[in-house]
Amino acid sequence: MEYLKGLVCRECGETYDLAPLHVCDLCLGPLEVAYDYAALRRDISREEIERGPQTVWRYRKLLPAGDRPVVDIQTGCTPLLRADNLGRLLGLRNLYVKNDTVNPTFSFKDRPVTVAATMARAFGFTTLACSSTGNLAAAVAAHAAKAQMACVVFIPAGLEPSKVTNIRVYGPSLVALRGNYDDVNRLCAEIADRYGWAFANINLRPYYAEGSKTLAFEVAEQLGWRTPDTVVVPTASGAMFTKIARGFEELVEVGLIPAGRPRMGLAQAAGCSPIVTAHEANTMSIRPVKPSTIAKSLAIGNPADGYYCLKTIRETNGLAGSVTDDEIVDGMQLLARTEGIFAETAGGVSIGVLKKMAEAGVLDPDETIVVYVTGNGLKTPEAVSDVLEAPITIDASMEAFESSLHPRPEPEPALP
Ligand SMILES: *Cc1c(COP(=O)(O)O)cnc(C)c1O
Ligand SMILES: [Zn+2]
């Protein structure tokens, strides 16, 4: 049974067959995947999902693949951790961290890419490509390897060395362009037209974006099939933010959770916060910026889905905030030291903005809050390594050990 109706224009409603298209011919609006919700409401159940695989593909009926074979490296079903230590510090009694640092390529980008790669192969493409701020390139390269497709990925020059290694290891053709992400993306749009490759986030963007809905599906299921009251989401292009909101709406639409939607909280780095700036200025038009932040995975100065993010914030009575580089570094350490999760700079943005919101009193101490942590700390170790305490290096003797410690600790009594 196919639940897919094709593509539909988000602006004028024109419909298209499933194809590698992303803009409406009539109005140049963005296209998105349309589903037969009436049929889904009849056929979908919590029990069937719970019996499914421990990956995003347990939600297959709400994704664009239909019955097609998927390109799967076991993405998703990541932990939703009850964050009591962090919550106590922030005065929040029902705080959870969605820990997406533990996906196969160590960021949430595996979610959109498993869908995009599946559709690219189904459409008959042989080359998988993307324009990336870093994490997307790793996810695309890994999925191309699994699908045994050719792979060309584009990044801005000057990314963190660990992130670049985490791309190169999968063996793609990696092109680093002198310029920022927005320059990379502009060139890639031209390359996509000329070469006929499947760019995950350009010509396959409607399918790519769908994968991020699973960040809502999993959270709802992990909370016992209910919606959190507020979520905080680190944002660059805005695709993930809008699709998390959409994911919760869809669950209501197909009858899997009771009516209600979370307040959507958007987090950006102060050095690249065009969406937060527009929200604070109470305007729906986004002025592009030149990014300057250590949160390089969020450094998109001209966010493709920025307008829709602003709309989502308005419609959900939502929130938006930004943090400086120092606050990002503090946020990374705070999360590691309270909850044992080492997140990359984008995670520092999530935690830093959550902290600011808590301090500003805009969060209810008893509401259920989910903060999304979307990338692994080993991608950006240099962000914290300079501010962390250095190890004590000593000779391998008891004397050297004991004289290195001030004050000298008393040995603990033996356990009974
Ligand atoms: C890409 C990325 C984001 C932002 O995703 P958008 O959909 O572009 O807003 C957030 N966190 C991490 C770690 C990312 O790599
Ligand atoms: Zn249109």
CSV table of C-alpha atoms and ligand atoms in Angstrom, one decimal:
chain,number,residue,atom,x,y,z
A,1,MET,CA,0.0,0.0,0.0
A,2,GLU,CA,1.4,3.4,-1.1
A,3,TYR,CA,0.6,6.3,1.3
A,4,LEU,CA,2.5,8.7,-0.9
A,5,LYS,CA,0.5,11.1,-3.0
A,6,GLY,CA,3.5,12.8,-4.7
A,7,LEU,CA,5.0,16.3,-4.2
A,8,VAL,CA,3.1,19.4,-3.4
A,9,CYS,CA,4.1,23.1,-3.5
A,10,ARG,CA,4.2,24.6,0.0
A,11,GLU,CA,3.1,28.0,-1.5
A,12,CYS,CA,0.5,27.4,-4.2
A,13,GLY,CA,-0.5,23.8,-3.7
A,14,GLU,CA,0.4,22.6,-7.2
A,15,THR,CA,1.0,18.8,-7.2
A,16,TYR,CA,3.7,16.8,-8.9
A,17,ASP,CA,4.5,13.1,-9.2
A,18,LEU,CA,7.3,11.7,-7.1
A,19,ALA,CA,10.5,12.9,-8.9
A,20,PRO,CA,13.8,14.5,-8.1
A,21,LEU,CA,12.3,18.0,-8.1
A,22,HIS,CA,12.5,20.7,-5.4
A,23,VAL,CA,11.0,23.9,-6.7
A,24,CYS,CA,7.5,24.6,-8.1
A,25,ASP,CA,7.4,25.4,-11.8
A,26,LEU,CA,4.6,27.8,-11.3
A,27,CYS,CA,5.7,29.9,-8.3
A,28,LEU,CA,9.2,28.8,-7.4
A,29,GLY,CA,8.0,27.7,-4.0
A,30,PRO,CA,9.6,24.7,-2.2
A,31,LEU,CA,8.1,21.3,-2.8
A,32,GLU,CA,7.3,18.8,-0.1
A,33,VAL,CA,6.2,15.2,0.1
A,34,ALA,CA,2.4,14.7,0.4
A,35,TYR,CA,0.8,11.7,2.1
A,36,ASP,CA,-2.7,10.1,2.2
A,37,TYR,CA,-3.4,10.9,5.8
A,38,ALA,CA,-6.9,9.3,5.7
A,39,ALA,CA,-5.4,6.0,4.7
A,40,LEU,CA,-2.6,6.3,7.2
A,41,ARG,CA,-5.0,7.0,10.0
A,42,ARG,CA,-6.8,3.8,9.2
A,43,ASP,CA,-3.6,1.6,8.7
A,44,ILE,CA,-1.0,2.9,11.2
A,45,SER,CA,-0.7,1.7,14.8
A,46,ARG,CA,1.6,2.2,17.8
A,47,GLU,CA,2.0,-1.6,18.0
A,48,GLU,CA,3.2,-2.0,14.5
A,49,ILE,CA,5.7,0.7,14.9
A,50,GLU,CA,6.9,-0.7,18.2
A,51,ARG,CA,7.5,-4.1,16.5
A,52,GLY,CA,9.6,-2.4,13.8
A,53,PRO,CA,13.3,-2.2,13.4
A,54,GLN,CA,15.4,-0.2,15.9
A,55,THR,CA,16.0,2.5,13.3
A,56,VAL,CA,14.2,5.4,11.7
A,57,TRP,CA,12.7,2.9,9.3
A,58,ARG,CA,10.2,1.8,12.0
A,59,TYR,CA,8.3,4.9,10.8
A,60,ARG,CA,8.5,3.8,7.2
A,61,LYS,CA,4.8,4.6,6.5
A,62,LEU,CA,5.4,8.3,7.4
A,63,LEU,CA,8.5,8.5,5.2
A,64,PRO,CA,8.7,8.8,1.4
A,65,ALA,CA,10.3,5.4,0.6
A,66,GLY,CA,7.1,3.3,0.2
A,67,ASP,CA,8.2,-0.3,-0.3
A,68,ARG,CA,11.5,0.6,-1.9
A,69,PRO,CA,14.6,-1.0,-0.5
A,70,VAL,CA,16.3,1.4,1.9
A,71,VAL,CA,19.9,2.6,2.1
A,72,ASP,CA,20.4,1.9,5.8
A,73,ILE,CA,23.3,2.1,8.2
A,74,GLN,CA,21.1,1.7,11.3
A,75,THR,CA,20.3,5.4,11.9
A,76,GLY,CA,18.0,6.5,14.7
A,77,CYS,CA,16.4,5.2,17.9
A,78,THR,CA,18.9,7.2,19.8
A,79,PRO,CA,18.6,7.7,23.6
A,80,LEU,CA,16.2,10.2,25.1
A,81,LEU,CA,18.0,10.8,28.4
A,82,ARG,CA,16.2,12.2,31.5
A,83,ALA,CA,18.5,15.1,32.4
A,84,ASP,CA,17.9,15.4,36.2
A,85,ASN,CA,21.4,16.8,37.0
A,86,LEU,CA,21.2,19.5,34.3
A,87,GLY,CA,17.5,20.1,35.1
A,88,ARG,CA,18.3,20.7,38.8
A,89,LEU,CA,20.9,23.3,37.9
A,90,LEU,CA,18.4,25.1,35.6
A,91,GLY,CA,15.4,24.7,37.8
A,92,LEU,CA,13.6,22.4,35.3
A,93,ARG,CA,12.0,19.3,36.7
A,94,ASN,CA,11.1,17.4,33.5
A,95,LEU,CA,14.1,18.0,31.2
A,96,TYR,CA,15.2,15.5,28.6
A,97,VAL,CA,18.1,15.4,26.2
A,98,LYS,CA,17.6,13.8,22.8
A,99,ASN,CA,21.1,12.4,22.3
A,100,ASP,CA,21.7,12.3,18.5
A,101,THR,CA,25.5,12.3,18.9
A,102,VAL,CA,25.4,8.5,18.7
A,103,ASN,CA,24.2,8.1,15.1
A,104,PRO,CA,26.4,6.1,12.7
A,105,THR,CA,28.3,9.2,11.5
A,106,PHE,CA,27.9,11.0,14.8
A,107,SER,CA,25.3,13.6,13.9
A,108,PHE,CA,21.5,13.7,13.2
A,109,LYS,CA,22.3,14.2,9.5
A,110,ASP,CA,22.1,10.4,9.0
A,111,ARG,CA,18.4,10.8,9.4
A,112,PRO,CA,17.7,13.0,6.4
A,113,VAL,CA,20.4,11.2,4.4
A,114,THR,CA,19.1,7.7,4.8
A,115,VAL,CA,15.9,8.9,3.2
A,116,ALA,CA,17.7,11.0,0.5
A,117,ALA,CA,20.0,8.1,-0.4
A,118,THR,CA,17.1,5.7,-0.6
A,119,MET,CA,15.2,8.0,-3.0
A,120,ALA,CA,18.3,8.8,-5.1
A,121,ARG,CA,18.9,5.1,-5.7
A,122,ALA,CA,15.2,4.5,-6.4
A,123,PHE,CA,15.2,7.4,-9.0
A,124,GLY,CA,18.2,5.7,-10.7
A,125,PHE,CA,21.0,8.2,-9.8
A,126,THR,CA,24.5,6.8,-9.6
A,127,THR,CA,26.2,9.7,-7.9
A,128,LEU,CA,25.3,11.0,-4.5
A,129,ALA,CA,26.4,14.6,-3.6
A,130,CYS,CA,25.8,17.5,-1.2
A,131,SER,CA,26.8,21.0,-0.2
A,132,SER,CA,27.7,20.7,3.5
A,133,THR,CA,28.8,22.6,6.6
A,134,GLY,CA,30.6,19.4,7.5
A,135,ASN,CA,28.3,16.8,9.1
A,136,LEU,CA,26.1,16.3,6.0
A,137,ALA,CA,29.1,15.4,3.9
A,138,ALA,CA,30.0,12.6,6.4
A,139,ALA,CA,26.5,11.3,6.3
A,140,VAL,CA,26.3,11.4,2.5
A,141,ALA,CA,29.7,9.8,2.1
A,142,ALA,CA,28.8,6.9,4.5
A,143,HIS,CA,25.5,6.2,2.8
A,144,ALA,CA,27.1,6.4,-0.7
A,145,ALA,CA,29.6,3.8,0.5
A,146,LYS,CA,26.8,1.6,1.8
A,147,ALA,CA,24.9,1.9,-1.4
A,148,GLN,CA,28.1,1.6,-3.4
A,149,MET,CA,27.3,4.8,-5.3
A,150,ALA,CA,29.8,7.4,-6.5
A,151,CYS,CA,30.1,10.3,-4.1
A,152,VAL,CA,31.1,14.0,-4.5
A,153,VAL,CA,30.8,16.3,-1.4
A,154,PHE,CA,31.5,20.0,-1.1
A,155,ILE,CA,32.5,21.8,2.1
A,156,PRO,CA,33.8,25.3,2.9
A,157,ALA,CA,37.6,25.2,3.4
A,158,GLY,CA,38.8,25.6,7.0
A,159,LEU,CA,36.5,23.1,8.8
A,160,GLU,CA,37.6,21.3,12.0
A,161,PRO,CA,40.3,18.6,11.2
A,162,SER,CA,38.4,15.8,12.9
A,163,LYS,CA,35.3,16.6,11.0
A,164,VAL,CA,37.2,16.5,7.7
A,165,THR,CA,38.7,13.1,8.6
A,166,ASN,CA,35.2,11.9,9.5
A,167,ILE,CA,34.3,12.7,5.8
A,168,ARG,CA,37.4,11.4,4.1
A,169,VAL,CA,37.4,8.0,5.7
A,170,TYR,CA,34.4,6.9,3.7
A,171,GLY,CA,36.3,7.6,0.4
A,172,PRO,CA,34.3,10.3,-1.3
A,173,SER,CA,35.6,12.9,-3.7
A,174,LEU,CA,35.8,15.8,-1.3
A,175,VAL,CA,36.0,19.4,-2.6
A,176,ALA,CA,36.8,22.2,-0.1
A,177,LEU,CA,35.9,25.6,-1.5
A,178,ARG,CA,37.5,28.9,-0.5
A,179,GLY,CA,34.4,30.7,0.8
A,180,ASN,CA,31.6,30.1,3.3
A,181,TYR,CA,28.7,27.6,3.1
A,182,ASP,CA,26.5,30.0,1.3
A,183,ASP,CA,29.2,30.2,-1.5
A,184,VAL,CA,29.4,26.4,-1.5
A,185,ASN,CA,25.7,26.1,-1.8
A,186,ARG,CA,25.4,28.6,-4.7
A,187,LEU,CA,28.0,26.7,-6.7
A,188,CYS,CA,26.4,23.3,-5.9
A,189,ALA,CA,23.0,24.5,-7.2
A,190,GLU,CA,24.7,25.1,-10.6
A,191,ILE,CA,26.6,21.8,-10.5
A,192,ALA,CA,23.4,19.9,-9.7
A,193,ASP,CA,21.8,21.4,-12.9
A,194,ARG,CA,24.7,20.7,-15.1
A,195,TYR,CA,25.8,17.2,-13.9
A,196,GLY,CA,22.6,15.5,-13.0
A,197,TRP,CA,23.9,14.2,-9.7
A,198,ALA,CA,21.6,13.6,-6.7
A,199,PHE,CA,22.4,16.4,-4.3
A,200,ALA,CA,20.8,15.3,-1.0
A,201,ASN,CA,20.0,18.8,0.1
A,202,ILE,CA,19.3,20.5,-3.3
A,203,ASN,CA,17.4,18.5,-5.9
A,204,LEU,CA,16.5,15.8,-3.3
A,205,ARG,CA,15.7,18.3,-0.6
A,206,PRO,CA,12.0,17.4,-0.2
A,207,TYR,CA,13.0,13.8,0.6
A,208,TYR,CA,16.0,14.7,2.6
A,209,ALA,CA,14.0,17.0,4.9
A,210,GLU,CA,11.5,14.3,5.6
A,211,GLY,CA,14.1,12.3,7.5
A,212,SER,CA,14.2,14.8,10.3
A,213,LYS,CA,10.6,14.2,11.2
A,214,THR,CA,11.9,11.1,12.9
A,215,LEU,CA,13.4,13.3,15.6
A,216,ALA,CA,9.8,14.1,16.6
A,217,PHE,CA,8.4,10.6,16.1
A,218,GLU,CA,11.1,9.1,18.4
A,219,VAL,CA,10.7,11.6,21.1
A,220,ALA,CA,6.9,11.2,21.2
A,221,GLU,CA,7.2,7.4,21.3
A,222,GLN,CA,10.0,7.5,24.0
A,223,LEU,CA,7.8,9.8,26.1
A,224,GLY,CA,5.1,7.1,26.0
A,225,TRP,CA,3.3,8.5,22.9
A,226,ARG,CA,2.8,12.1,23.9
A,227,THR,CA,4.1,15.5,22.9
A,228,PRO,CA,6.6,17.5,25.0
A,229,ASP,CA,5.5,20.9,26.0
A,230,THR,CA,8.6,22.7,24.7
A,231,VAL,CA,11.5,21.7,22.5
A,232,VAL,CA,14.8,23.4,21.8
A,233,VAL,CA,16.4,22.8,18.4
A,234,PRO,CA,19.8,24.0,17.0
A,235,THR,CA,19.2,25.6,13.7
A,236,ALA,CA,21.1,26.4,10.5
A,237,SER,CA,19.1,26.2,7.3
A,238,GLY,CA,15.9,25.5,9.3
A,239,ALA,CA,15.0,22.2,7.6
A,240,MET,CA,15.3,20.2,10.9
A,241,PHE,CA,13.4,22.8,13.0
A,242,THR,CA,10.4,22.9,10.6
A,243,LYS,CA,10.4,19.1,10.1
A,244,ILE,CA,10.4,18.4,13.9
A,245,ALA,CA,7.4,20.6,14.2
A,246,ARG,CA,5.8,18.8,11.2
A,247,GLY,CA,6.6,15.4,12.7
A,248,PHE,CA,4.6,16.1,15.9
A,249,GLU,CA,1.7,17.5,13.8
A,250,GLU,CA,1.6,14.3,11.7
A,251,LEU,CA,1.4,12.1,14.7
A,252,VAL,CA,-1.7,13.9,15.7
A,253,GLU,CA,-3.0,13.8,12.2
A,254,VAL,CA,-2.7,10.0,11.9
A,255,GLY,CA,-4.1,9.5,15.4
A,256,LEU,CA,-1.0,8.2,17.2
A,257,ILE,CA,-0.9,10.9,19.9
A,258,PRO,CA,-3.5,13.2,21.4
A,259,ALA,CA,-4.0,16.7,19.9
A,260,GLY,CA,-1.6,19.4,20.9
A,261,ARG,CA,1.7,20.7,19.7
A,262,PRO,CA,5.0,21.7,21.4
A,263,ARG,CA,6.2,25.2,21.7
A,264,MET,CA,9.1,25.3,19.2
A,265,GLY,CA,12.3,26.8,20.6
A,266,LEU,CA,14.9,27.8,18.0
A,267,ALA,CA,18.6,28.1,18.9
A,268,GLN,CA,21.4,29.8,16.9
A,269,ALA,CA,24.9,30.9,17.5
A,270,ALA,CA,25.2,34.7,18.0
A,271,GLY,CA,27.8,34.8,15.2
A,272,CYS,CA,25.2,33.5,12.7
A,273,SER,CA,21.7,34.2,13.9
A,274,PRO,CA,19.6,35.6,11.1
A,275,ILE,CA,16.5,33.8,12.1
A,276,VAL,CA,16.7,34.9,15.8
A,277,THR,CA,17.4,38.4,14.7
A,278,ALA,CA,14.3,38.5,12.4
A,279,HIS,CA,12.2,37.0,15.2
A,280,GLU,CA,13.3,39.6,17.7
A,281,ALA,CA,12.7,42.4,15.2
A,282,ASN,CA,9.2,41.0,14.7
A,283,THR,CA,9.7,40.7,10.9
A,284,MET,CA,9.1,37.8,8.6
A,285,SER,CA,11.9,38.8,6.2
A,286,ILE,CA,15.4,37.4,6.9
A,287,ARG,CA,18.4,39.5,6.3
A,288,PRO,CA,21.3,37.2,5.3
A,289,VAL,CA,24.5,37.5,7.4
A,290,LYS,CA,28.2,36.5,7.0
A,291,PRO,CA,28.7,33.8,9.6
A,292,SER,CA,31.5,34.1,12.2
A,293,THR,CA,31.1,31.4,14.9
A,294,ILE,CA,32.8,28.3,16.3
A,295,ALA,CA,29.5,26.5,15.6
A,296,LYS,CA,30.5,25.8,12.1
A,297,SER,CA,27.8,23.2,11.5
A,298,LEU,CA,25.3,25.9,12.1
A,299,ALA,CA,27.1,28.5,10.0
A,300,ILE,CA,24.5,29.2,7.2
A,301,GLY,CA,24.0,32.9,6.7
A,302,ASN,CA,21.1,32.6,4.3
A,303,PRO,CA,18.8,29.9,5.7
A,304,ALA,CA,16.6,28.3,3.0
A,305,ASP,CA,13.8,27.5,5.4
A,306,GLY,CA,14.2,30.6,7.6
A,307,TYR,CA,10.8,32.1,6.7
A,308,TYR,CA,9.1,28.8,7.6
A,309,CYS,CA,11.0,28.7,10.9
A,310,LEU,CA,9.6,32.2,11.7
A,311,LYS,CA,6.1,31.0,10.8
A,312,THR,CA,6.5,27.9,13.0
A,313,ILE,CA,7.7,30.0,16.0
A,314,ARG,CA,4.7,32.3,15.6
A,315,GLU,CA,2.2,29.5,15.2
A,316,THR,CA,3.4,27.6,18.2
A,317,ASN,CA,3.9,30.6,20.5
A,318,GLY,CA,7.5,29.6,20.3
A,319,LEU,CA,10.9,30.9,21.4
A,320,ALA,CA,14.2,31.9,19.9
A,321,GLY,CA,17.6,32.6,21.3
A,322,SER,CA,21.3,32.8,20.5
A,323,VAL,CA,24.6,32.4,22.4
A,324,THR,CA,28.1,33.7,22.0
A,325,ASP,CA,31.1,31.4,21.3
A,326,ASP,CA,32.1,31.6,25.0
A,327,GLU,CA,28.6,30.5,26.0
A,328,ILE,CA,28.8,27.7,23.5
A,329,VAL,CA,32.0,26.4,25.1
A,330,ASP,CA,30.4,26.7,28.5
A,331,GLY,CA,27.3,24.8,27.3
A,332,MET,CA,29.4,21.9,26.0
A,333,GLN,CA,31.1,21.6,29.3
A,334,LEU,CA,27.9,21.9,31.3
A,335,LEU,CA,26.3,19.1,29.3
A,336,ALA,CA,29.3,16.8,29.7
A,337,ARG,CA,29.7,17.5,33.4
A,338,THR,CA,26.0,17.1,34.3
A,339,GLU,CA,24.8,14.4,32.0
A,340,GLY,CA,27.9,12.6,30.6
A,341,ILE,CA,27.3,13.6,27.0
A,342,PHE,CA,30.1,15.1,24.9
A,343,ALA,CA,28.5,17.2,22.2
A,344,GLU,CA,29.9,19.3,19.4
A,345,THR,CA,29.6,23.1,19.3
A,346,ALA,CA,26.1,22.9,17.9
A,347,GLY,CA,25.2,21.0,21.2
A,348,GLY,CA,26.7,23.8,23.1
A,349,VAL,CA,24.3,26.1,21.3
A,350,SER,CA,21.3,24.0,22.3
A,351,ILE,CA,22.4,23.9,26.0
A,352,GLY,CA,23.5,27.5,26.1
A,353,VAL,CA,20.2,28.8,24.7
A,354,LEU,CA,18.2,26.4,27.0
A,355,LYS,CA,20.1,27.9,30.0
A,356,LYS,CA,19.4,31.4,28.8
A,357,MET,CA,15.7,30.6,28.4
A,358,ALA,CA,15.6,29.0,31.9
A,359,GLU,CA,17.3,32.1,33.4
A,360,ALA,CA,14.9,34.4,31.6
A,361,GLY,CA,12.0,32.6,33.2
A,362,VAL,CA,10.2,31.8,30.0
A,363,LEU,CA,10.2,28.0,30.8
A,364,ASP,CA,7.8,26.5,33.3
A,365,PRO,CA,9.7,24.5,35.9
A,366,ASP,CA,7.2,21.6,35.6
A,367,GLU,CA,6.7,21.4,31.8
A,368,THR,CA,8.3,18.6,29.8
A,369,ILE,CA,11.2,20.0,27.8
A,370,VAL,CA,13.3,18.2,25.2
A,371,VAL,CA,16.6,19.7,24.1
A,372,TYR,CA,18.0,18.3,20.9
A,373,VAL,CA,21.7,17.6,20.9
A,374,THR,CA,22.6,16.8,17.3
A,375,GLY,CA,26.4,16.3,16.8
A,376,ASN,CA,29.2,14.5,18.6
A,377,GLY,CA,32.0,16.3,20.6
A,378,LEU,CA,34.8,14.3,18.9
A,379,LYS,CA,34.0,16.3,15.7
A,380,THR,CA,35.0,19.6,17.3
A,381,PRO,CA,37.4,18.8,20.2
A,382,GLU,CA,39.5,22.0,19.7
A,383,ALA,CA,36.5,24.0,20.8
A,384,VAL,CA,37.1,22.9,24.4
A,385,SER,CA,40.6,21.3,24.6
A,386,ASP,CA,42.3,24.6,25.4
A,387,VAL,CA,40.0,25.5,28.4
A,388,LEU,CA,40.1,22.0,30.0
A,389,GLU,CA,42.4,21.0,32.8
A,390,ALA,CA,45.6,19.3,31.5
A,391,PRO,CA,46.4,15.8,32.8
A,392,ILE,CA,49.0,15.4,35.5
A,393,THR,CA,51.9,13.6,34.0
A,394,ILE,CA,54.1,11.6,36.5
A,395,ASP,CA,56.5,8.7,36.7
A,396,ALA,CA,54.9,5.3,37.3
A,397,SER,CA,55.6,5.1,41.0
A,398,MET,CA,53.5,5.4,44.2
A,399,GLU,CA,55.7,8.1,45.5
A,400,ALA,CA,55.4,10.2,42.4
A,401,PHE,CA,51.6,9.7,42.5
A,402,GLU,CA,51.2,10.7,46.1
A,403,SER,CA,53.5,13.7,45.9
A,404,SER,CA,51.6,14.9,42.8
A,405,LEU,CA,48.4,15.4,44.7
A,406,HIS,CA,47.6,18.4,46.8
A,407,PRO,CA,46.2,17.9,49.3
A,408,ARG,CA,47.1,14.3,49.6
A,409,PRO,CA,43.9,12.2,49.6
A,410,GLU,CA,43.2,9.6,52.3
A,411,PRO,CA,42.8,6.1,51.0
A,412,GLU,CA,39.1,5.1,51.3
A,413,PRO,CA,38.3,2.3,53.7
A,414,ALA,CA,38.0,-1.2,52.1
A,415,LEU,CA,34.5,-2.2,51.2
A,416,PRO,CA,33.0,-5.0,53.4
B,1,LIG,C1,23.2,20.6,10.0
B,1,LIG,C2,23.2,20.6,11.5
B,1,LIG,C3,22.2,21.3,12.2
B,1,LIG,C4,21.2,22.2,11.5
B,1,LIG,O1,20.4,21.6,10.6
B,1,LIG,P1,19.4,22.5,9.6
B,1,LIG,O2,18.4,21.5,9.1
B,1,LIG,O3,20.3,23.0,8.5
B,1,LIG,O4,18.9,23.6,10.4
B,1,LIG,C5,22.1,21.2,13.6
B,1,LIG,N1,23.1,20.5,14.3
B,1,LIG,C6,24.1,19.8,13.6
B,1,LIG,C7,25.0,19.1,14.4
B,1,LIG,C8,24.1,19.9,12.2
B,1,LIG,O5,25.1,19.2,11.6
B,2,ZN,ZN,3.9,26.7,-6.3
